[in-house]
Amino acid sequence: MQFLIPKSFFTKIFSLLVALTIITLSSAGASVDALIDAGEFDQAAASAEGSDHYLNVLISTANTKNLHQHPMWLLLGHYKKSVFLGTNSQVDGADFFLAEDGKFDSQKELHASLAAFFSIKPVEHSKYSAQCRFPARFAWLDEQLNFDTTKLAKEQCKDFESYYEAMDPDSLTVIFPSTHPNSPSSMFGHTLLRVDKKGQTDENRMLAFSINYAAQIDPEEGMFSYTVLGLSGGFPGKFMIVPYYLKLREYAQIENRDLWEYKLDLPQERLRFVLMHTFELAYTYFDYYFFTENCSYHLLSLIDVLNAEDPMTDEFWGWTIPVDTLISMQQRQLLGEGRFYPSIARKIQKRESLLSDEELGLVDEIIGAHVTKEALAQLASLESERQILILDLLTDYLRYYKIDTAEKAVSSKLSKEERMVLLHRSRIKSPSPVLAVEPPGVSPEKGHGTSRVGVAAGLEGDKPFGDIEWRPAYHDDMDSSAGFASNSGLEFMRVKLRYLPDGQDILLQQLNVLNIVSFEPRSRFFRNLSWRANVGWERFQLDADSDASGNFHGSGGVGLSYELSNNMTSLLYAFVDGQLLVSPDYEEHYSILPMANLGYIVEPLLGLRLKLEGSISRSVLGKEVQIGELGLVSSYALSRQTNFRLEARQRILQGARQETVKASLFYYF
């Protein structure tokens, strides 16, 4: 028996299957749209798989191209590999991610972003749709996937365009305010970006906008919590777009820091992309870490989008020092030649050098009389050119002392004394001469490396020794001052091992956690205090008749310093310190010693520094100790990255003399 099935039956079955497939796919497509409309972008991306929705095409193509592992996508999401967490984003604001696991999964974030681009509704935590909240992501994915605008319409992002038009960008300039030991957040310097306008000149560049990344810190934060939170990522770090003149006044006038400006060499077409990514970051935050993810690190992460194949942030895994980021940019030939912009204090010093002693005496009288009309009338006996020099000095001096908070710095309100000086100046019709302030040596990126290793050999009494040491950061007061401030030093975690041939011993000789000194020279116009602090562990002898032992030590003090020359570093200083020594080897376990110190540092040639220093201390509590010490140190930079140092010290401990001589060779990197 044979059953014959009509051919039309197969045709009907086939048509039915096709119809069911179309209905199923259409239904899936509708479901995808519903999920997108509800803001469920993860689910929308998952539901799109196998559907006829255009999102499925985009995701399939992105997967084929492996875009979620593309260097640019990883940079736009700030994804980095970590030891314990695998690949995850350094952005900590949840508002930066469209996928639930977007911080830890670059592929899910890419899929969710593609899904979100179909919606014109504001994404969560934002007033913008995904296309306008993330313009750089959209632009880059469009470039990679060539979006079909009939299926994925492009939106007009008015706020971004307004922001872009307000900036009217022509180029970017990296700004480096130099180190400032008196400000804990700026000990190592800082970097920010200036967006230079089209047609901008030197005279109006302060009207441009700047891009600054900084920790958001409550002004009432105590020093202890400030330190703990700063080291542990307890402060949010945010990108801010602010007028450049505000930052200029903050750094050059309030904090009294010299500035260096470097024009970034980048193609004009990439400028818009950098500003797109800046817009994305301005609405989120990173956890701020003083030593790693700090201002310069994340400014570098922004610039990295210019060269995704070779990100500069990959070089900084342990700590990030601002000047090292300049060097990294210089090595990639991104930086133009550095331009120097002096602090207001350096301008005042320059103006002071242009006046005679008699004229400076007149300035003293005018300031002492609180800048009255009668006091200014004394200038009438001088030629107009000399009056101008004095009045310009008075203008800078009065501004310097008026500005002691950021709020006052931005105020246009003049003091009574300023108005008096400017009124007097307005009666002299001649223009002021250009004030040419020479930069203090070479620009920062041309200085020595901030890490250092060294070897040394010497004699302590008649016993030979050899040292090997490592210092991760940063600069001491006997390192070459080329590219660094000549009147400060800042060291972290200096470790020294000592080899004693007599006993064939290798010992930990020193672990210096922190060593900082800030010389603030006093002068006619400045009455600053110098200060210093030192914390660590060191092996030294504290009894004349016993061997050296390990001592935890902490010291700090204030003092006065004076520059003896206008043409070179020639610094005379005196400090009064308090010192605490703790050791289990003492019967009393501790000793507290006030210390008086007098020293002189001179740098007759750039790279050659000499220091003569003497101190005396005597315990007032704990173990009885009396120490006198006299030391002479000479340091010479053999090259940018090598330094040779000779030291001779005599120490008088409980009346017994000890002499030490040592020769050291350091290499910086």
XYZ file of C-alpha atoms in Angstrom:
669
model
C 0.000 0.000 0.000
C 1.451 3.276 -0.928
C 0.559 6.787 0.321
C 0.939 9.561 -2.083
C 1.486 13.011 -0.572
C 0.594 15.862 -2.858
C 3.394 18.280 -3.687
C 1.191 21.175 -2.615
C 1.279 19.787 0.937
C 5.061 20.370 1.221
C 4.637 23.816 -0.205
C 2.065 24.685 2.465
C 4.232 23.295 5.265
C 7.231 25.276 4.057
C 5.162 28.448 3.857
C 3.847 27.852 7.339
C 7.367 27.444 8.740
C 8.501 30.609 7.019
C 5.533 32.497 8.426
C 6.143 31.173 11.924
C 9.806 32.166 11.677
C 8.880 35.673 10.538
C 6.334 36.004 13.342
C 8.871 34.744 15.879
C 11.601 37.098 14.672
C 9.196 40.021 14.509
C 8.058 39.237 17.992
C 11.706 39.082 19.171
C 12.397 42.389 17.470
C 9.425 43.952 19.205
C 10.633 42.524 22.502
C 14.080 44.056 21.948
C 12.533 47.473 21.350
C 10.428 47.126 24.485
C 13.482 46.267 26.564
C 15.460 49.170 25.087
C 12.558 51.501 25.814
C 12.540 50.238 29.425
C 16.271 50.880 29.754
C 17.036 47.151 30.109
C 20.021 47.268 27.784
C 21.643 44.022 28.950
C 18.457 42.074 28.316
C 17.849 43.877 25.040
C 21.284 42.851 23.799
C 20.668 39.230 24.852
C 17.203 39.138 23.275
C 18.479 40.583 20.037
C 20.570 37.496 19.313
C 19.104 35.690 16.286
C 16.408 38.303 15.777
C 15.979 40.519 12.754
C 16.570 43.603 14.869
C 19.421 45.782 13.580
C 20.998 45.517 17.043
C 21.672 41.836 16.283
C 23.636 42.828 13.169
C 25.685 45.368 15.110
C 26.464 42.980 17.974
C 27.376 40.161 15.589
C 29.728 42.414 13.641
C 31.260 43.790 16.825
C 31.853 40.251 18.075
C 33.385 39.207 14.771
C 35.750 42.168 14.946
C 36.427 41.498 18.631
C 35.797 45.172 19.339
C 35.376 44.680 23.078
C 39.104 43.871 23.201
C 40.104 46.717 20.893
C 42.625 49.047 22.586
C 40.426 52.083 21.919
C 37.335 50.517 23.481
C 39.401 49.516 26.537
C 40.694 53.092 26.796
C 37.254 54.653 26.448
C 36.070 52.403 29.278
C 39.323 52.875 31.247
C 39.694 49.108 31.528
C 42.943 47.813 33.025
C 44.154 44.381 34.020
C 44.640 43.884 37.749
C 46.187 41.038 39.715
C 43.114 40.159 41.762
C 40.149 41.452 39.765
C 41.106 40.563 36.208
C 40.150 43.250 33.715
C 38.058 46.001 35.216
C 37.435 49.686 34.725
C 39.185 52.291 36.884
C 36.044 54.432 36.679
C 34.175 54.069 39.965
C 30.995 56.002 39.210
C 28.104 53.622 38.426
C 26.713 56.298 36.101
C 29.500 55.531 33.619
C 28.225 52.042 32.769
C 25.199 50.959 30.770
C 25.568 47.243 31.517
C 25.036 45.914 35.015
C 28.487 44.309 34.941
C 29.981 47.002 32.734
C 32.762 47.851 35.192
C 34.107 44.306 34.940
C 33.006 43.168 31.479
C 34.007 45.241 28.460
C 31.950 43.066 26.081
C 28.707 43.429 28.004
C 29.303 47.163 28.232
C 29.816 47.338 24.464
C 26.639 45.347 23.778
C 24.633 47.455 26.237
C 26.005 50.651 24.684
C 24.888 49.535 21.224
C 21.446 48.749 22.604
C 21.210 52.077 24.429
C 22.058 54.038 21.282
C 18.599 53.064 19.917
C 16.865 54.963 22.716
C 16.336 58.712 22.875
C 15.352 58.534 26.550
C 17.865 59.814 29.141
C 19.979 57.026 30.570
C 19.968 56.437 34.302
C 21.743 59.117 36.404
C 21.812 61.504 33.431
C 19.687 63.995 31.548
C 21.126 62.789 28.248
C 20.360 59.879 25.960
C 23.163 57.341 25.517
C 24.307 58.899 22.232
C 24.671 62.321 23.881
C 25.955 61.039 27.235
C 28.723 59.067 25.508
C 29.590 60.927 22.290
C 33.091 59.413 22.009
C 31.787 55.858 22.348
C 29.118 56.539 19.735
C 31.573 58.180 17.324
C 34.127 55.375 17.612
C 31.583 52.543 17.288
C 30.026 54.338 14.317
C 33.489 54.475 12.742
C 33.977 50.746 13.345
C 30.466 49.505 12.437
C 29.315 52.168 9.961
C 25.838 52.633 11.469
C 22.927 52.522 9.028
C 21.173 55.808 9.832
C 17.885 54.507 8.435
C 17.871 51.925 11.247
C 19.792 53.782 13.947
C 19.159 57.503 13.730
C 21.865 59.889 14.920
C 20.791 62.469 17.451
C 21.718 66.129 17.648
C 23.436 66.613 21.010
C 22.855 70.302 21.644
C 24.588 70.514 25.009
C 27.755 68.891 23.715
C 27.763 71.158 20.658
C 27.277 74.215 22.886
C 30.154 73.076 25.101
C 32.319 72.527 22.015
C 31.429 75.894 20.484
C 32.156 77.671 23.774
C 35.623 76.163 23.796
C 36.159 76.919 20.095
C 39.253 74.675 20.244
C 42.338 75.059 18.136
C 44.854 73.044 20.196
C 45.612 71.638 23.639
C 48.376 72.749 25.980
C 49.680 70.764 28.950
C 50.222 72.968 32.012
C 52.696 71.924 34.700
C 52.559 73.941 37.926
C 55.851 73.176 39.625
C 56.231 71.368 42.938
C 54.966 73.016 46.071
C 56.170 71.311 49.284
C 53.957 73.492 51.476
C 50.831 71.957 49.930
C 50.478 68.187 50.663
C 48.382 67.626 47.525
C 51.012 69.314 45.307
C 54.275 68.013 46.697
C 55.169 66.389 43.381
C 53.650 68.998 41.073
C 50.479 68.816 39.032
C 49.332 68.726 35.415
C 46.233 70.037 33.676
C 45.152 70.809 30.118
C 44.316 74.157 28.552
C 41.996 74.200 25.540
C 43.414 76.942 23.343
C 40.882 78.894 21.323
C 41.146 79.755 17.678
C 42.863 83.120 17.260
C 44.160 83.018 20.813
C 47.167 85.179 21.746
C 49.546 85.194 24.701
C 47.678 88.152 26.111
C 44.218 86.568 26.114
C 45.107 82.906 26.710
C 43.898 83.129 30.311
C 40.366 83.420 28.897
C 40.544 79.869 27.536
C 39.061 76.871 29.357
C 41.108 74.301 31.216
C 40.522 70.619 31.993
C 41.577 69.731 35.503
C 41.344 66.444 37.407
C 41.485 66.681 41.196
C 40.267 65.087 44.406
C 37.081 66.573 45.847
C 38.100 67.261 49.438
C 36.127 68.926 52.193
C 38.127 72.007 53.324
C 37.397 70.992 56.913
C 39.073 67.595 56.469
C 41.636 66.912 59.196
C 45.238 66.047 58.336
C 44.982 62.461 59.626
C 41.819 61.579 57.727
C 43.149 63.545 54.731
C 46.242 61.328 54.653
C 44.417 58.048 55.268
C 41.664 58.733 52.745
C 44.127 60.090 50.201
C 46.250 56.960 50.377
C 43.298 54.558 50.334
C 41.184 56.104 47.563
C 38.685 57.650 49.959
C 38.162 60.846 47.958
C 36.271 61.051 44.653
C 38.400 62.406 41.827
C 36.595 64.372 39.137
C 37.342 66.101 35.869
C 36.357 69.757 35.948
C 36.209 72.254 33.107
C 36.980 75.699 34.455
C 38.252 79.027 33.064
C 42.023 78.942 32.851
C 42.464 82.260 34.633
C 41.095 80.667 37.814
C 43.756 77.949 37.729
C 46.406 80.519 36.759
C 45.618 82.578 39.832
C 45.387 79.520 42.057
C 48.802 78.224 41.107
C 50.849 81.273 40.110
C 49.449 83.721 42.653
C 47.856 81.887 45.585
C 50.234 78.936 45.790
C 53.151 80.876 44.345
C 54.169 78.223 41.811
C 55.971 78.660 38.527
C 54.140 77.251 35.520
C 55.429 75.501 32.423
C 53.287 75.293 29.297
C 53.709 72.654 26.555
C 51.620 72.695 23.409
C 50.420 69.206 22.506
C 51.248 68.069 19.006
C 48.027 66.399 17.848
C 46.024 66.349 14.619
C 43.131 68.800 14.586
C 40.658 66.015 13.774
C 41.587 64.181 17.019
C 40.955 67.270 19.141
C 37.177 66.879 18.918
C 37.468 63.230 19.974
C 39.493 64.130 23.102
C 36.877 66.702 24.083
C 34.101 64.163 23.480
C 35.749 61.824 25.961
C 36.283 64.705 28.399
C 32.525 65.337 28.237
C 31.911 61.669 29.104
C 34.235 61.781 32.113
C 32.945 65.085 33.457
C 29.792 63.344 34.713
C 31.423 60.550 36.684
C 34.266 59.994 39.139
C 37.284 57.836 39.962
C 38.547 56.930 43.433
C 41.485 59.292 43.947
C 44.795 57.857 45.179
C 47.630 60.283 45.959
C 50.394 58.085 44.613
C 48.785 56.099 41.800
C 45.487 57.238 40.269
C 46.176 60.928 40.844
C 45.785 64.103 38.780
C 48.536 63.359 36.293
C 47.632 59.705 35.844
C 44.080 60.399 34.785
C 45.040 63.389 32.665
C 47.305 60.920 30.876
C 44.408 58.462 30.563
C 42.473 61.201 28.782
C 45.326 61.945 26.379
C 45.817 58.220 25.764
C 42.849 58.191 23.373
C 45.200 59.911 20.919
C 47.342 56.798 20.711
C 45.361 53.759 21.790
C 47.953 51.253 20.581
C 50.566 52.484 23.031
C 48.847 53.883 26.138
C 51.097 55.893 28.403
C 49.184 54.869 31.533
C 50.565 51.332 31.133
C 53.948 52.699 32.237
C 52.622 53.742 35.643
C 51.736 50.741 37.768
C 53.365 51.618 41.120
C 53.228 55.376 41.484
C 52.668 58.362 39.214
C 54.807 61.470 39.521
C 53.632 64.395 37.347
C 57.031 65.165 35.869
C 57.308 61.506 34.772
C 54.106 61.904 32.770
C 55.716 64.876 30.996
C 58.701 62.694 30.165
C 56.387 59.984 28.840
C 54.664 62.482 26.547
C 58.005 63.892 25.463
C 59.287 60.427 24.536
C 56.269 60.047 22.246
C 57.040 63.447 20.722
C 53.697 64.830 21.848
C 55.114 67.866 23.646
C 56.256 71.113 22.147
C 58.991 73.223 23.741
C 58.225 74.265 27.325
C 57.311 77.900 27.977
C 57.942 79.403 31.388
C 55.352 81.443 33.268
C 56.738 82.863 36.537
C 54.886 82.941 39.844
C 53.977 86.329 41.220
C 56.647 85.961 43.919
C 59.308 85.463 41.250
C 57.996 88.570 39.443
C 58.259 90.590 42.641
C 61.829 89.381 43.140
C 62.659 90.409 39.580
C 61.095 93.847 40.028
C 63.027 94.240 43.284
C 66.293 93.531 41.455
C 65.608 96.426 39.052
C 65.554 99.037 41.826
C 68.385 100.772 43.632
C 68.775 100.640 47.406
C 67.421 104.173 47.665
C 64.373 103.282 45.605
C 63.753 100.159 47.665
C 63.966 102.288 50.774
C 61.251 104.475 49.273
C 59.134 101.366 48.670
C 59.575 100.407 52.324
C 58.402 103.834 53.415
C 55.326 103.714 51.179
C 54.340 100.249 52.419
C 55.068 101.235 56.011
C 52.749 104.240 55.603
C 49.981 101.912 54.255
C 50.264 103.302 50.715
C 48.738 106.721 51.345
C 48.473 109.577 48.868
C 51.092 111.505 50.830
C 53.536 108.576 50.798
C 53.149 108.090 47.053
C 53.785 111.788 46.523
C 57.440 111.103 47.403
C 57.809 109.496 43.974
C 57.459 112.881 42.278
C 61.194 113.521 42.667
C 62.013 110.520 40.445
C 61.986 110.238 36.673
C 58.777 108.766 35.312
C 60.520 105.535 34.200
C 61.685 104.898 37.759
C 58.272 105.733 39.166
C 56.747 103.139 36.854
C 59.101 100.429 38.132
C 58.181 101.218 41.739
C 54.452 101.437 41.075
C 54.456 98.129 39.173
C 56.283 96.489 42.081
C 53.748 97.909 44.540
C 50.879 96.628 42.377
C 52.229 93.058 42.370
C 53.119 93.210 46.044
C 49.648 94.368 47.108
C 47.978 91.724 44.943
C 50.202 88.988 46.367
C 49.229 89.779 49.937
C 45.555 90.273 49.174
C 45.131 86.836 47.681
C 45.037 84.224 50.399
C 41.920 82.303 49.361
C 40.585 81.228 45.999
C 37.428 83.303 46.540
C 39.459 86.445 47.009
C 41.625 85.570 44.041
C 38.730 85.723 41.612
C 37.311 88.930 43.058
C 37.724 91.988 40.869
C 37.302 94.294 43.833
C 40.415 96.367 44.482
C 41.645 97.285 47.914
C 41.997 100.927 48.889
C 45.784 100.656 48.579
C 45.572 99.071 45.118
C 43.259 101.810 43.873
C 45.664 104.424 45.215
C 48.637 102.879 43.392
C 46.734 102.383 40.125
C 45.410 105.948 40.249
C 48.938 107.229 40.656
C 50.140 104.965 37.848
C 47.402 106.186 35.489
C 48.820 109.700 35.642
C 52.025 108.529 33.990
C 51.177 107.985 30.344
C 54.223 105.900 29.414
C 53.736 102.107 29.099
C 55.423 99.728 31.528
C 58.525 97.941 30.234
C 58.197 94.229 29.520
C 59.277 92.260 32.568
C 61.573 89.460 31.395
C 61.871 86.809 34.095
C 64.384 84.117 33.261
C 63.337 80.506 34.004
C 65.217 78.865 36.878
C 67.341 76.437 34.849
C 66.020 73.855 32.436
C 62.388 72.807 32.080
C 61.107 70.016 34.394
C 61.003 67.195 31.820
C 64.750 67.665 31.225
C 65.711 66.999 34.845
C 66.989 63.777 36.348
C 64.774 60.695 36.713
C 62.668 60.561 39.848
C 63.839 57.097 40.976
C 67.415 56.435 42.018
C 69.836 53.615 42.786
C 73.266 54.131 44.241
C 76.436 52.477 45.456
C 78.908 53.880 47.950
C 82.147 53.017 49.692
C 83.634 54.603 52.762
C 85.262 54.460 56.155
C 83.587 54.839 59.521
C 86.477 55.431 61.844
C 88.926 52.810 60.610
C 86.220 50.342 59.518
C 85.459 50.080 55.805
C 81.899 49.661 54.519
C 79.970 49.519 51.285
C 76.387 50.690 50.678
C 73.769 49.956 48.071
C 70.540 51.911 48.090
C 67.275 52.425 46.240
C 64.923 55.399 46.354
C 61.648 55.232 44.405
C 61.003 58.991 44.681
C 61.952 61.766 44.207
C 64.616 64.428 44.865
C 66.843 65.514 47.749
C 68.468 68.845 48.429
C 71.834 67.650 47.072
C 70.529 66.226 43.798
C 71.069 68.385 40.737
C 68.483 71.176 40.724
C 68.197 71.133 36.912
C 64.459 70.813 36.285
C 63.642 70.822 40.019
C 63.110 73.438 42.696
C 66.501 74.362 44.132
C 65.153 75.062 47.610
C 63.352 71.856 48.548
C 63.762 68.100 48.845
C 61.272 65.264 49.083
C 62.167 61.581 49.454
C 59.995 58.520 49.982
C 60.983 55.007 51.034
C 64.731 55.309 50.713
C 66.271 51.894 51.516
C 69.956 51.300 52.178
C 71.858 48.047 52.750
C 75.377 48.074 54.222
C 78.152 45.553 53.720
C 80.788 45.306 56.496
C 83.861 43.411 55.206
C 85.253 42.842 58.702
C 82.354 40.705 59.823
C 81.214 39.684 56.343
C 77.820 41.096 57.289
C 75.082 42.609 55.146
C 72.726 44.724 57.236
C 69.715 46.917 56.704
C 71.258 50.304 57.380
C 68.350 52.659 56.687
C 64.674 52.703 55.792
C 63.661 56.314 55.426
C 59.899 56.520 54.996
C 59.736 60.269 54.486
C 62.305 63.016 54.301
C 61.114 66.473 53.345
C 62.643 69.917 53.562
C 61.256 73.207 52.329
C 63.522 76.236 52.372
C 61.436 79.380 52.017
C 63.962 82.198 51.806
C 63.008 85.373 53.619
C 63.528 88.735 51.997
C 62.373 92.333 52.069
C 58.932 91.314 50.815
C 58.548 87.745 52.099
C 58.554 86.549 55.705
C 58.137 82.810 55.225
C 59.193 80.025 57.565
C 61.229 77.061 56.363
C 60.372 73.615 57.701
C 61.376 69.977 57.484
C 60.370 66.512 58.698
C 61.952 63.067 58.726
C 60.496 59.673 59.691
C 62.157 56.279 59.406
C 64.477 53.678 60.850
C 68.267 53.780 60.862
C 71.144 51.881 62.372
C 73.607 54.144 64.192
C 75.661 54.301 67.333
C 74.140 56.035 70.336
C 76.666 55.003 72.979
C 80.329 55.742 72.512
C 81.300 52.382 73.941
C 78.754 50.132 72.193
C 77.983 48.985 68.653
C 75.442 50.582 66.340
C 71.817 49.607 66.892
C 68.519 50.120 65.059
C 66.518 53.232 65.934
C 63.057 54.353 64.914
C 63.226 58.096 64.566
C 60.912 60.979 63.878
C 61.899 64.614 63.729
C 60.525 67.926 62.586
C 61.286 71.577 62.930
C 60.996 75.091 61.604
C 63.620 77.625 60.691
C 64.693 80.628 58.733
C 66.553 80.741 55.438
C 68.026 83.535 53.361
C 69.212 83.731 49.754
C 72.622 85.432 49.705
C 72.815 85.870 45.924
C 70.454 86.862 43.115
C 72.453 84.948 40.505
C 72.761 81.462 41.976
C 71.534 79.259 44.806
C 73.345 80.486 47.906
C 71.214 79.584 50.861
C 71.977 80.168 54.534
C 69.596 78.458 56.939
C 69.000 77.670 60.598
C 66.519 75.204 62.118
C 65.274 74.244 65.547
C 64.053 70.648 65.554
C 62.539 68.153 67.932
C 63.640 64.530 67.579
C 62.304 61.272 69.025
C 64.432 58.115 69.031
C 62.979 54.750 69.998
C 64.928 51.518 70.361
C 64.470 48.323 72.422
C 68.234 48.346 72.937
C 68.061 51.249 75.415
C 67.253 50.685 78.999
C 64.841 53.638 78.769
C 63.701 52.588 75.228
C 63.461 56.192 73.995
C 65.127 59.569 73.944
C 63.755 63.036 73.136
C 66.305 65.509 71.825
C 65.862 69.147 70.826
C 68.330 70.030 68.077
C 69.800 73.278 66.744
C 71.103 73.268 63.188
C 72.954 75.743 60.982
C 73.822 75.194 57.328
C 74.786 76.681 53.999
C 74.082 75.384 50.476
C 75.660 76.879 47.390
C 75.362 75.925 43.720
C 78.089 77.883 41.892
C 77.447 75.918 38.684
C 74.299 74.120 37.575
C 74.827 70.527 38.721
C 77.484 71.304 41.341
C 76.168 71.699 44.877
C 78.064 72.086 48.155
C 76.618 71.887 51.637
C 78.206 72.643 54.999
C 76.037 71.806 57.975
C 76.484 71.615 61.736
C 74.119 70.570 64.510
C 74.029 69.992 68.226
C 71.459 68.099 70.234
C 71.018 66.938 73.813
C 68.328 64.733 75.294
C 65.788 66.180 77.704
C 63.819 62.968 78.349
C 64.626 59.259 78.233
C 68.075 57.952 77.464
C 70.796 60.521 78.025
C 72.408 61.461 74.740
C 74.552 64.370 73.604
C 75.538 64.685 69.949
C 77.415 67.267 67.927
C 77.873 66.828 64.187
C 79.633 68.681 61.389
C 79.338 67.580 57.753
C 80.552 68.686 54.334
C 78.908 67.288 51.193
C 79.737 67.949 47.561
C 77.549 66.713 44.735
C 78.294 66.868 41.037
C 76.023 65.806 38.152
C 78.232 63.812 35.763
C 75.307 63.693 33.349
C 71.574 64.200 33.462
C 71.110 60.762 35.046
C 74.306 60.261 37.059
C 75.604 62.016 40.120
C 78.849 61.696 42.082
C 78.881 62.654 45.747
C 81.609 63.028 48.402
C 80.817 63.331 52.101
C 82.927 63.911 55.188
C 81.365 63.994 58.655
C 82.629 64.302 62.167
C 80.352 63.232 64.979
C 80.948 63.830 68.661
C 78.967 61.348 70.728
C 79.143 61.650 74.504
C 82.508 63.393 74.006
C 83.981 60.716 71.702
C 84.847 61.689 68.124
C 83.860 59.626 65.085
C 84.834 60.420 61.484
C 83.095 59.120 58.397
C 84.081 59.637 54.779
C 82.097 58.272 51.853
C 82.036 58.417 48.061
C 78.734 57.653 46.274
C 77.616 57.189 42.706
C 73.927 57.507 41.854
C 71.966 56.636 38.754
C 68.529 58.163 38.124
C 65.783 56.653 36.020
